[in-house]
Tab-separated table of N, CA, C and O in Angstrom:
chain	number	residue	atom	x	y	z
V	718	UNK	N	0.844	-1.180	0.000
V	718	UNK	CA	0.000	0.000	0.000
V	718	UNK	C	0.886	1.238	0.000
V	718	UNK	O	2.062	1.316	0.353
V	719	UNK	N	-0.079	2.380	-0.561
V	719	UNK	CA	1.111	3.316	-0.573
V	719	UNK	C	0.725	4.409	0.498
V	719	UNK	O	-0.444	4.512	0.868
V	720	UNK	N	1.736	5.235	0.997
V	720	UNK	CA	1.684	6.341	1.716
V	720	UNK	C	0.921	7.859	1.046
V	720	UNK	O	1.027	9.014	1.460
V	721	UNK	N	0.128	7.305	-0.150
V	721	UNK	CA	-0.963	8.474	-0.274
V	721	UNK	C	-1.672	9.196	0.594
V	721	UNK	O	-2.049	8.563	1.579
V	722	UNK	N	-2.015	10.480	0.533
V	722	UNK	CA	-3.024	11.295	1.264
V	722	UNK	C	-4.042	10.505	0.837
V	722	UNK	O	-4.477	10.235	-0.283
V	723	UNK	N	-4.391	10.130	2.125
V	723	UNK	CA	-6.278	9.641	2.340
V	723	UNK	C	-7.527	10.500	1.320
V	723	UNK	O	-8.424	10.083	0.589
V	724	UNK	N	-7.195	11.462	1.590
V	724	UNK	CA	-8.378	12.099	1.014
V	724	UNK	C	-7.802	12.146	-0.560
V	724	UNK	O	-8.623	12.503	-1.405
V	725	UNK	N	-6.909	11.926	-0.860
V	725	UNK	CA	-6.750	12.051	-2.348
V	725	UNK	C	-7.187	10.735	-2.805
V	725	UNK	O	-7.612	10.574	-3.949
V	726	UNK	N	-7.098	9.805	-1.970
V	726	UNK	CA	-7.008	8.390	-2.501
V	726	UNK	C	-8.719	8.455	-2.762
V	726	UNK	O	-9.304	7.957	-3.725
V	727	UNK	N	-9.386	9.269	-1.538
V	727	UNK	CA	-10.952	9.152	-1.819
V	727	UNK	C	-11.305	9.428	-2.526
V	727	UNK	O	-12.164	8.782	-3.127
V	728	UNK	N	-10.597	11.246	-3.124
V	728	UNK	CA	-11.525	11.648	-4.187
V	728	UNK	C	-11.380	10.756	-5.919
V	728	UNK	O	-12.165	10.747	-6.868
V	729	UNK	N	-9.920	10.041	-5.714
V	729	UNK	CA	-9.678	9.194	-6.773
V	729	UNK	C	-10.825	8.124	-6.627
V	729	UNK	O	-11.685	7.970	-7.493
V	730	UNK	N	-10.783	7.618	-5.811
V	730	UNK	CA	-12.213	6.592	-6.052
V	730	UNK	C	-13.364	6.932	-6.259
V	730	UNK	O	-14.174	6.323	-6.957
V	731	UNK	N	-13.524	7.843	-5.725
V	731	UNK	CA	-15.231	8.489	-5.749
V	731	UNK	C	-15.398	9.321	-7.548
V	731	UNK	O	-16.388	9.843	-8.058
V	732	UNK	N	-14.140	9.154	-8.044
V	732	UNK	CA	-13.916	9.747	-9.036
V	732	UNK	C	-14.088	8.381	-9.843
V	732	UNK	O	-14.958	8.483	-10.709
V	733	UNK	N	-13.607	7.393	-9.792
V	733	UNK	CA	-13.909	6.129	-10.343
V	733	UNK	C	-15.575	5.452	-10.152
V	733	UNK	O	-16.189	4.806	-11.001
V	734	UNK	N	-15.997	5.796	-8.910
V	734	UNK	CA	-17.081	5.282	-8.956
V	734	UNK	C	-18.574	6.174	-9.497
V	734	UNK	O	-19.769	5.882	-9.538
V	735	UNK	N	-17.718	7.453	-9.884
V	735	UNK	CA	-18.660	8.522	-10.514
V	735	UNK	C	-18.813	7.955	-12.107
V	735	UNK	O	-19.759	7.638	-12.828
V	736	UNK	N	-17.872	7.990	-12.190
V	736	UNK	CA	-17.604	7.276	-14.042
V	736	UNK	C	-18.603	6.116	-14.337
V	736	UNK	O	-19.497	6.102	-15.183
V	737	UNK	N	-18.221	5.068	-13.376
V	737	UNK	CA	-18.629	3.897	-13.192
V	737	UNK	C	-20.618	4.101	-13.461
V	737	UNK	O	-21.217	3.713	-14.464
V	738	UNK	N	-21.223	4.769	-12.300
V	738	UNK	CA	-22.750	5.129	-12.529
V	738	UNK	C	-23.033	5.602	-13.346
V	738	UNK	O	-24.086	5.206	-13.846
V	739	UNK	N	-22.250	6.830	-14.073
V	739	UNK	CA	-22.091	7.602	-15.465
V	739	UNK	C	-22.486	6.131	-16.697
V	739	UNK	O	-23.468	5.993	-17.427
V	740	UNK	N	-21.529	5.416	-16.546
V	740	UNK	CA	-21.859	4.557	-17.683
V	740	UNK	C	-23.048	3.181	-17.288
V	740	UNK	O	-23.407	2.412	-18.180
V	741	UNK	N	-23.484	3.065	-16.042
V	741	UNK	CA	-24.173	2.474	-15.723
V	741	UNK	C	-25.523	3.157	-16.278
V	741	UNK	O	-26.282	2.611	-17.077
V	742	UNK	N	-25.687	4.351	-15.765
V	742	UNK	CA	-26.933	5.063	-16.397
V	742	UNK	C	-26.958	4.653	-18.079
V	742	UNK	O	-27.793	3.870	-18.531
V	743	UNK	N	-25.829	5.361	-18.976
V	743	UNK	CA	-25.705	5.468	-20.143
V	743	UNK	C	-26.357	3.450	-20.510
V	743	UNK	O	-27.222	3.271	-21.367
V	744	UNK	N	-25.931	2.585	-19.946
V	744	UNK	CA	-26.113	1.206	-20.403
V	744	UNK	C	-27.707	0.468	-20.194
V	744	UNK	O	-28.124	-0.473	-20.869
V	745	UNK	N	-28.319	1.039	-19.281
V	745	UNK	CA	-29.594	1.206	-18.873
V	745	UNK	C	-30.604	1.675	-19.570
V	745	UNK	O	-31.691	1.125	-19.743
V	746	UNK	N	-30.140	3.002	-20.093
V	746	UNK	CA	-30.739	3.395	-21.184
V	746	UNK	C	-31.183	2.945	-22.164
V	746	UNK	O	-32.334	2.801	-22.576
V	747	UNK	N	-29.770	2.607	-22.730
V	747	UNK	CA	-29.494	1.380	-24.105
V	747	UNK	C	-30.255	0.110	-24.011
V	747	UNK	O	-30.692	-0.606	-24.912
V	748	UNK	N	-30.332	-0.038	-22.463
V	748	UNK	CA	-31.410	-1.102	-22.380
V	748	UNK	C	-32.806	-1.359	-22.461
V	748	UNK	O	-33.429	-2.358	-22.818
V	749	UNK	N	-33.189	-0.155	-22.021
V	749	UNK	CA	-34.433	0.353	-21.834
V	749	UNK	C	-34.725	0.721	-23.739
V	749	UNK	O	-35.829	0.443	-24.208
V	750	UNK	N	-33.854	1.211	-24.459
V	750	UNK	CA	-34.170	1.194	-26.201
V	750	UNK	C	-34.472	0.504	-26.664
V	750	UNK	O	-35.217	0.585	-27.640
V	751	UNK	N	-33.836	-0.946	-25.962
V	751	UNK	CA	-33.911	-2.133	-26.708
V	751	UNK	C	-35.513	-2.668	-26.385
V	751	UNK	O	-36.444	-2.770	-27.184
V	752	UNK	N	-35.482	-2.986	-24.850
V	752	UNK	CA	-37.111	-3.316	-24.114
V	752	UNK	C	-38.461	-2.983	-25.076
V	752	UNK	O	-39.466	-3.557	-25.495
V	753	UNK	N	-37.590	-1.255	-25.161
V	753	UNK	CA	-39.158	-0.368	-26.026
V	753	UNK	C	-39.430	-1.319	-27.360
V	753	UNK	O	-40.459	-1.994	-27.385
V	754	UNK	N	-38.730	-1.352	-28.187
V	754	UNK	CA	-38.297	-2.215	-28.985
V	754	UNK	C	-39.615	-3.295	-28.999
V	754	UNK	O	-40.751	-3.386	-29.465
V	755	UNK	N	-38.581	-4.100	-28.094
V	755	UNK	CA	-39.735	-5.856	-27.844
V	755	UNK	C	-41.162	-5.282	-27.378
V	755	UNK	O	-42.149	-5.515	-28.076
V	756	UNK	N	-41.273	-4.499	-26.148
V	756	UNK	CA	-42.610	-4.120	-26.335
V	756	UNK	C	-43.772	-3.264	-27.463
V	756	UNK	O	-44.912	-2.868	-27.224
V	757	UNK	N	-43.120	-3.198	-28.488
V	757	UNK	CA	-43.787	-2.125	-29.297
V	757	UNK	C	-44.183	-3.794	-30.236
V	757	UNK	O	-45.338	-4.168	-30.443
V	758	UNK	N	-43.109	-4.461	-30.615
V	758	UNK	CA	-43.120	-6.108	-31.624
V	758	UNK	C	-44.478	-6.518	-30.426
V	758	UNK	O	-45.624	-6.343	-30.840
V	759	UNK	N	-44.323	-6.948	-29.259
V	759	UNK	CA	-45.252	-8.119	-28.477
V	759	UNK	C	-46.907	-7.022	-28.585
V	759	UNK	O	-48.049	-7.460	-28.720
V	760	UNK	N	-46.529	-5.730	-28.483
V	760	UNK	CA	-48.041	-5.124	-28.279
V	760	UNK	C	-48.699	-5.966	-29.972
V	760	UNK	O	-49.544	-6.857	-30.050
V	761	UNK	N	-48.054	-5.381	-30.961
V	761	UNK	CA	-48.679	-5.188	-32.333
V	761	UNK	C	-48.643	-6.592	-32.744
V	761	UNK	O	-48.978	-6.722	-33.921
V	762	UNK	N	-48.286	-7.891	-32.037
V	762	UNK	CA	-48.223	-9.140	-32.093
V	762	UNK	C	-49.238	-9.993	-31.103
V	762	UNK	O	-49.529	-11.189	-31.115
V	763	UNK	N	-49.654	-8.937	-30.260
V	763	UNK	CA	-50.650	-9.603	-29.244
V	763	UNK	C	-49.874	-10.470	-27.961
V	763	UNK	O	-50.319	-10.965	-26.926
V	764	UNK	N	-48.482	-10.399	-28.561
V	764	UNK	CA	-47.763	-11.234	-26.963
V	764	UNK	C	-48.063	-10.902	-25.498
V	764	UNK	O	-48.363	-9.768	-25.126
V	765	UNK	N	-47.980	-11.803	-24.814
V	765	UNK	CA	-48.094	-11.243	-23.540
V	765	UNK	C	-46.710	-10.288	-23.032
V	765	UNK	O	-45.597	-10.315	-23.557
V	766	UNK	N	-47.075	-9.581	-22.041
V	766	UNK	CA	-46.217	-7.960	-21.523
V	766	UNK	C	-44.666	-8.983	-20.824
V	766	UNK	O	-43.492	-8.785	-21.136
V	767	UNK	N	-45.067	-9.780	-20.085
V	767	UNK	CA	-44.251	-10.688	-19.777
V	767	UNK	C	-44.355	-12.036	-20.079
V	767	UNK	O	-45.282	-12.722	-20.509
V	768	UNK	N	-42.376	-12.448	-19.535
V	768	UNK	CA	-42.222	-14.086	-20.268
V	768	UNK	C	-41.598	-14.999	-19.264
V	768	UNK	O	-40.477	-15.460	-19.481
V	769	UNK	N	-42.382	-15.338	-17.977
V	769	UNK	CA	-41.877	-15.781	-16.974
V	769	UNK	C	-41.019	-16.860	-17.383
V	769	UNK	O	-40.225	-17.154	-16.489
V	770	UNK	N	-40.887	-17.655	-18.580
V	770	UNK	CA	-39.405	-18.400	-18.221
V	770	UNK	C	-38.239	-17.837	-18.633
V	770	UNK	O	-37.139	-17.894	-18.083
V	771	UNK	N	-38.720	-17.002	-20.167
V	771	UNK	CA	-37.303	-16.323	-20.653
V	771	UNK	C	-36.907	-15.624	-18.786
V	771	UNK	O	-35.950	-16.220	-18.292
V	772	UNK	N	-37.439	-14.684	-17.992
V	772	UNK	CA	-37.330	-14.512	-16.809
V	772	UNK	C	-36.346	-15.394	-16.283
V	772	UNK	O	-35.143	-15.183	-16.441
V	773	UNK	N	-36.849	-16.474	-15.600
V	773	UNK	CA	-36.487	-17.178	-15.217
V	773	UNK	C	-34.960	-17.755	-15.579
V	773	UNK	O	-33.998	-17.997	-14.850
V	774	UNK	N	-35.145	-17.863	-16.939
V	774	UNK	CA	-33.659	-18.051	-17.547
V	774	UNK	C	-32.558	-16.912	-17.099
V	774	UNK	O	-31.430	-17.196	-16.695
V	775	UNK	N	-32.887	-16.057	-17.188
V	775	UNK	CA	-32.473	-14.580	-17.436
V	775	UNK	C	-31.687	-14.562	-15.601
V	775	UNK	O	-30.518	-14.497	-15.223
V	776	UNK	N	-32.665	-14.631	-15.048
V	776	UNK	CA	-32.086	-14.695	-13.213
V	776	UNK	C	-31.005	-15.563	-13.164
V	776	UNK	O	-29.945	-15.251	-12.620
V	777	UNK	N	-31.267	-16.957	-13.861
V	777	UNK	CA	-30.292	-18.398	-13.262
V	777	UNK	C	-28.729	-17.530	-14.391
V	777	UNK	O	-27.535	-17.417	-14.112
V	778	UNK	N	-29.293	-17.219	-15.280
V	778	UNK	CA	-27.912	-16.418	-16.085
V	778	UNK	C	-27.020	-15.492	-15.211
V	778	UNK	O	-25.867	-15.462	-14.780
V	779	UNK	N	-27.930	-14.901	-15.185
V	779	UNK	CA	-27.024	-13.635	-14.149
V	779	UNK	C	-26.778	-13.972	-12.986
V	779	UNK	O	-25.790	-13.370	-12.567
V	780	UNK	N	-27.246	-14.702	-12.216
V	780	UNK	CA	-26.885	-15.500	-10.864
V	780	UNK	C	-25.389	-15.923	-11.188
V	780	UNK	O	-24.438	-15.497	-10.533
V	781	UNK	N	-25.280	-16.699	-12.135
V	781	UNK	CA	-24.350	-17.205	-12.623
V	781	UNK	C	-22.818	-16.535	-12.514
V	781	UNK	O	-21.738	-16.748	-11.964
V	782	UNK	N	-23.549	-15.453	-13.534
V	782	UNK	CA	-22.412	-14.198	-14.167
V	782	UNK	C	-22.000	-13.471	-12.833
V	782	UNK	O	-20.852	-13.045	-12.704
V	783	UNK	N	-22.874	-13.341	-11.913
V	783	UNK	CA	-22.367	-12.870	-10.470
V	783	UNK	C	-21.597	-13.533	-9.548
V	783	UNK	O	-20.682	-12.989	-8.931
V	784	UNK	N	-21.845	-14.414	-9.453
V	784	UNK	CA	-20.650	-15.839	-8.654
V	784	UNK	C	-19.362	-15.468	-9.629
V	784	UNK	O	-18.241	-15.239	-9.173
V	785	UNK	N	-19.690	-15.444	-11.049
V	785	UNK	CA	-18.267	-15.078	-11.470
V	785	UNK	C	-17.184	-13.946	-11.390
V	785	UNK	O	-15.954	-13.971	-11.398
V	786	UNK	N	-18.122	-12.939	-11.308
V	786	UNK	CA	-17.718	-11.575	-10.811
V	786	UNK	C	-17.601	-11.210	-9.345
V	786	UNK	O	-17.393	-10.100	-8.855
V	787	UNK	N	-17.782	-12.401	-8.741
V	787	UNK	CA	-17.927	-11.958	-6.878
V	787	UNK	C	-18.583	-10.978	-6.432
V	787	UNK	O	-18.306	-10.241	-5.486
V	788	UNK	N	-19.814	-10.961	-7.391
V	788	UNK	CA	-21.342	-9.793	-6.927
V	788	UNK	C	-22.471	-10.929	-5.990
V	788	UNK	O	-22.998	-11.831	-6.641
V	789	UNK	N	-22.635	-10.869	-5.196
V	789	UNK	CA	-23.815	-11.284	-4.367
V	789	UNK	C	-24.714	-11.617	-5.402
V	789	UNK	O	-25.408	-10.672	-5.777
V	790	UNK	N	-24.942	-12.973	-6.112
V	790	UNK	CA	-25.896	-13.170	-6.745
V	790	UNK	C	-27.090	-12.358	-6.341
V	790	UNK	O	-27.432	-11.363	-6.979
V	791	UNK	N	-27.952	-12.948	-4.890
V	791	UNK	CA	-29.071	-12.421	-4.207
V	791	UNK	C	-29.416	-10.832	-5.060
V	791	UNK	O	-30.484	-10.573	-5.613
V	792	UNK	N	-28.144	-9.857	-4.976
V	792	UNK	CA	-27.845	-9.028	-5.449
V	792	UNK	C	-28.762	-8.811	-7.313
V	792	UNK	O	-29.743	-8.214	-7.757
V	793	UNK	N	-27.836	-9.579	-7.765
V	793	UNK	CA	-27.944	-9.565	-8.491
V	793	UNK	C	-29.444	-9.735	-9.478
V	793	UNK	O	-29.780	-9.194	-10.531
V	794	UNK	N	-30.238	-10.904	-8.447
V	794	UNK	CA	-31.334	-11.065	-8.918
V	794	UNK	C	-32.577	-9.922	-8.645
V	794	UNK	O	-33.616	-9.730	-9.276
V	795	UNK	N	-31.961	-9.171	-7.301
V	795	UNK	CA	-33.149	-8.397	-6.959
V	795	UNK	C	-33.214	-7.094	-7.885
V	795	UNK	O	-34.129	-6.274	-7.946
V	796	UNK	N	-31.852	-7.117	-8.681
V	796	UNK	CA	-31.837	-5.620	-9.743
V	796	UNK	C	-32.532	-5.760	-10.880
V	796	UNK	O	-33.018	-4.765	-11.418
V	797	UNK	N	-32.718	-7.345	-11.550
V	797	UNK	CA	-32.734	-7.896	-12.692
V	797	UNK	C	-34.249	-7.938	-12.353
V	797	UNK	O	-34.900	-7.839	-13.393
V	798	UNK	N	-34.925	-8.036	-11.394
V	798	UNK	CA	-36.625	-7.834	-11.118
V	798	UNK	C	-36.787	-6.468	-10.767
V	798	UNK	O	-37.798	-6.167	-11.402
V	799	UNK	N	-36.398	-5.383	-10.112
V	799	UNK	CA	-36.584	-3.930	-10.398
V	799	UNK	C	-36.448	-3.905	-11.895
V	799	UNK	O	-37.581	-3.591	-12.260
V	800	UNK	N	-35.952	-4.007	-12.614
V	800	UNK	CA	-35.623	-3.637	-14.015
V	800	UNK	C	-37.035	-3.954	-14.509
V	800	UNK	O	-37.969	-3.223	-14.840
V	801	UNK	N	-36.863	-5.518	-14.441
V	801	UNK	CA	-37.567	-6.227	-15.383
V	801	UNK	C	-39.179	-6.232	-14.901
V	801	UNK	O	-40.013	-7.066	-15.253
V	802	UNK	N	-39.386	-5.181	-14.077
V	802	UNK	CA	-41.197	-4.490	-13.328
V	802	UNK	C	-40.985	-3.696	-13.987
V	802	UNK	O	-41.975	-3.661	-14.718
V	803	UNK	N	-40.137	-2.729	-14.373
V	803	UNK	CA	-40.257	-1.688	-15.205
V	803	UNK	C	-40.278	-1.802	-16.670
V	803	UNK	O	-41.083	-1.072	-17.248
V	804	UNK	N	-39.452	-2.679	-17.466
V	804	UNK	CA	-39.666	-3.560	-18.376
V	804	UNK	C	-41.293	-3.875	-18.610
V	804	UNK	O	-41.933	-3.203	-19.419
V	805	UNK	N	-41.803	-4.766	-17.970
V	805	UNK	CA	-43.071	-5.117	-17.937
V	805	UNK	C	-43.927	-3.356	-18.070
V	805	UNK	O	-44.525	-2.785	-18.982
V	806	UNK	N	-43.824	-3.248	-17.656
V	806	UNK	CA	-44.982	-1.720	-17.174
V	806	UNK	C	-44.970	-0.764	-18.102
V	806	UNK	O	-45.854	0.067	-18.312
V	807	UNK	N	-43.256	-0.988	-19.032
V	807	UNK	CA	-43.832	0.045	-20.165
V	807	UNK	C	-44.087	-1.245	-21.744
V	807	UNK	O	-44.484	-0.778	-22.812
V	808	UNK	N	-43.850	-2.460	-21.635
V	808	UNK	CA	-44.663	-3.133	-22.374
V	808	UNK	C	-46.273	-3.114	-22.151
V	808	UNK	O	-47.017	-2.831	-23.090
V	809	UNK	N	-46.712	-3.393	-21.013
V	809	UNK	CA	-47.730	-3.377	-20.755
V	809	UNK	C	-48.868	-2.003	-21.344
V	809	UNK	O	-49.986	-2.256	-21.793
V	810	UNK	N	-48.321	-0.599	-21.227
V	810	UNK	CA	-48.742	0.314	-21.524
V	810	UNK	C	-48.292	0.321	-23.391
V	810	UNK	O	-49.301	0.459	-24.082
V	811	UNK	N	-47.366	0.232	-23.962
V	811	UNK	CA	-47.316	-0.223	-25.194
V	811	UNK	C	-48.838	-0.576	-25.993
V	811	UNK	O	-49.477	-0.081	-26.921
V	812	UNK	N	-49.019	-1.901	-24.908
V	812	UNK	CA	-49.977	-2.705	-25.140
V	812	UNK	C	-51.205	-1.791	-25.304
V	812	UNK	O	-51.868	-1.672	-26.334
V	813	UNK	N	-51.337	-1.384	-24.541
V	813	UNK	CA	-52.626	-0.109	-23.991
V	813	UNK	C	-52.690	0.846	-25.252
V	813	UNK	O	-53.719	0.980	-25.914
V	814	UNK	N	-51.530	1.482	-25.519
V	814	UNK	CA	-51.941	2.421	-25.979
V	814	UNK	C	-50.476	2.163	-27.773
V	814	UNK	O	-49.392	2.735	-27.884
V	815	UNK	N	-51.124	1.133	-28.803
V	815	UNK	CA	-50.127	0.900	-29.415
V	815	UNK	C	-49.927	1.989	-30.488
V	815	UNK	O	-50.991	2.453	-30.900
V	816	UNK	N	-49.302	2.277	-30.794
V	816	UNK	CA	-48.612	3.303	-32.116
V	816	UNK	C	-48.266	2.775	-33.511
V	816	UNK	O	-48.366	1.556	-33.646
V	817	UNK	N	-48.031	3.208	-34.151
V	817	UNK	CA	-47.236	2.541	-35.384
V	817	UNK	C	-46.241	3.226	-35.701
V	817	UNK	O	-45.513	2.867	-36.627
């Protein structure tokens, strides 16, 4: 370890973990483009808003990918269902109100 000033070492991290949410937001987004996407195909296709096994798949995946990364699966699954309620909710409204 090195004999750095503490507080420099903080603002260097907090400087890393600013970046870090920066592109977390930015990837979320991109995700949320894609979602709109499938929900705009499942409204004008009649699919249902949700796909409890693709789901299902989707959790045991990332469970996975988290043991590999040393993220708290648990973790991992409870983000991938916040998402994927919000996911649902703007398919669902898709559904409601479809466009062309």
């Amino acid at each position: 370890m090195t004999d750095a000033d503490p507080t420099t070492i903080l603002q260097n991290l907090r400087g890393s973990i600013d970046n870090i949410d920066a592109a977390l937001i930015f990837l979320l987004a991109e995700r949320f483009r894609c979602t709109k996407q499938v929900g705009v195909l499942k409204a004008k296709h009649g699919m249902p808003a949700s796909d409890p096994a693709r789901e299902e798949q989707q959790i045991a995946r990332l469970m996975r990918l988290a043991e590999d990364a040393d993220l708290d699966p648990a973790f991992a699954e409870k983000w991938f269902n916040f998402v994927v309620a919000e996911v649902i909710r703007h398919h669902r409204s898709a559904a409601a109100h479809p466009t062309d």
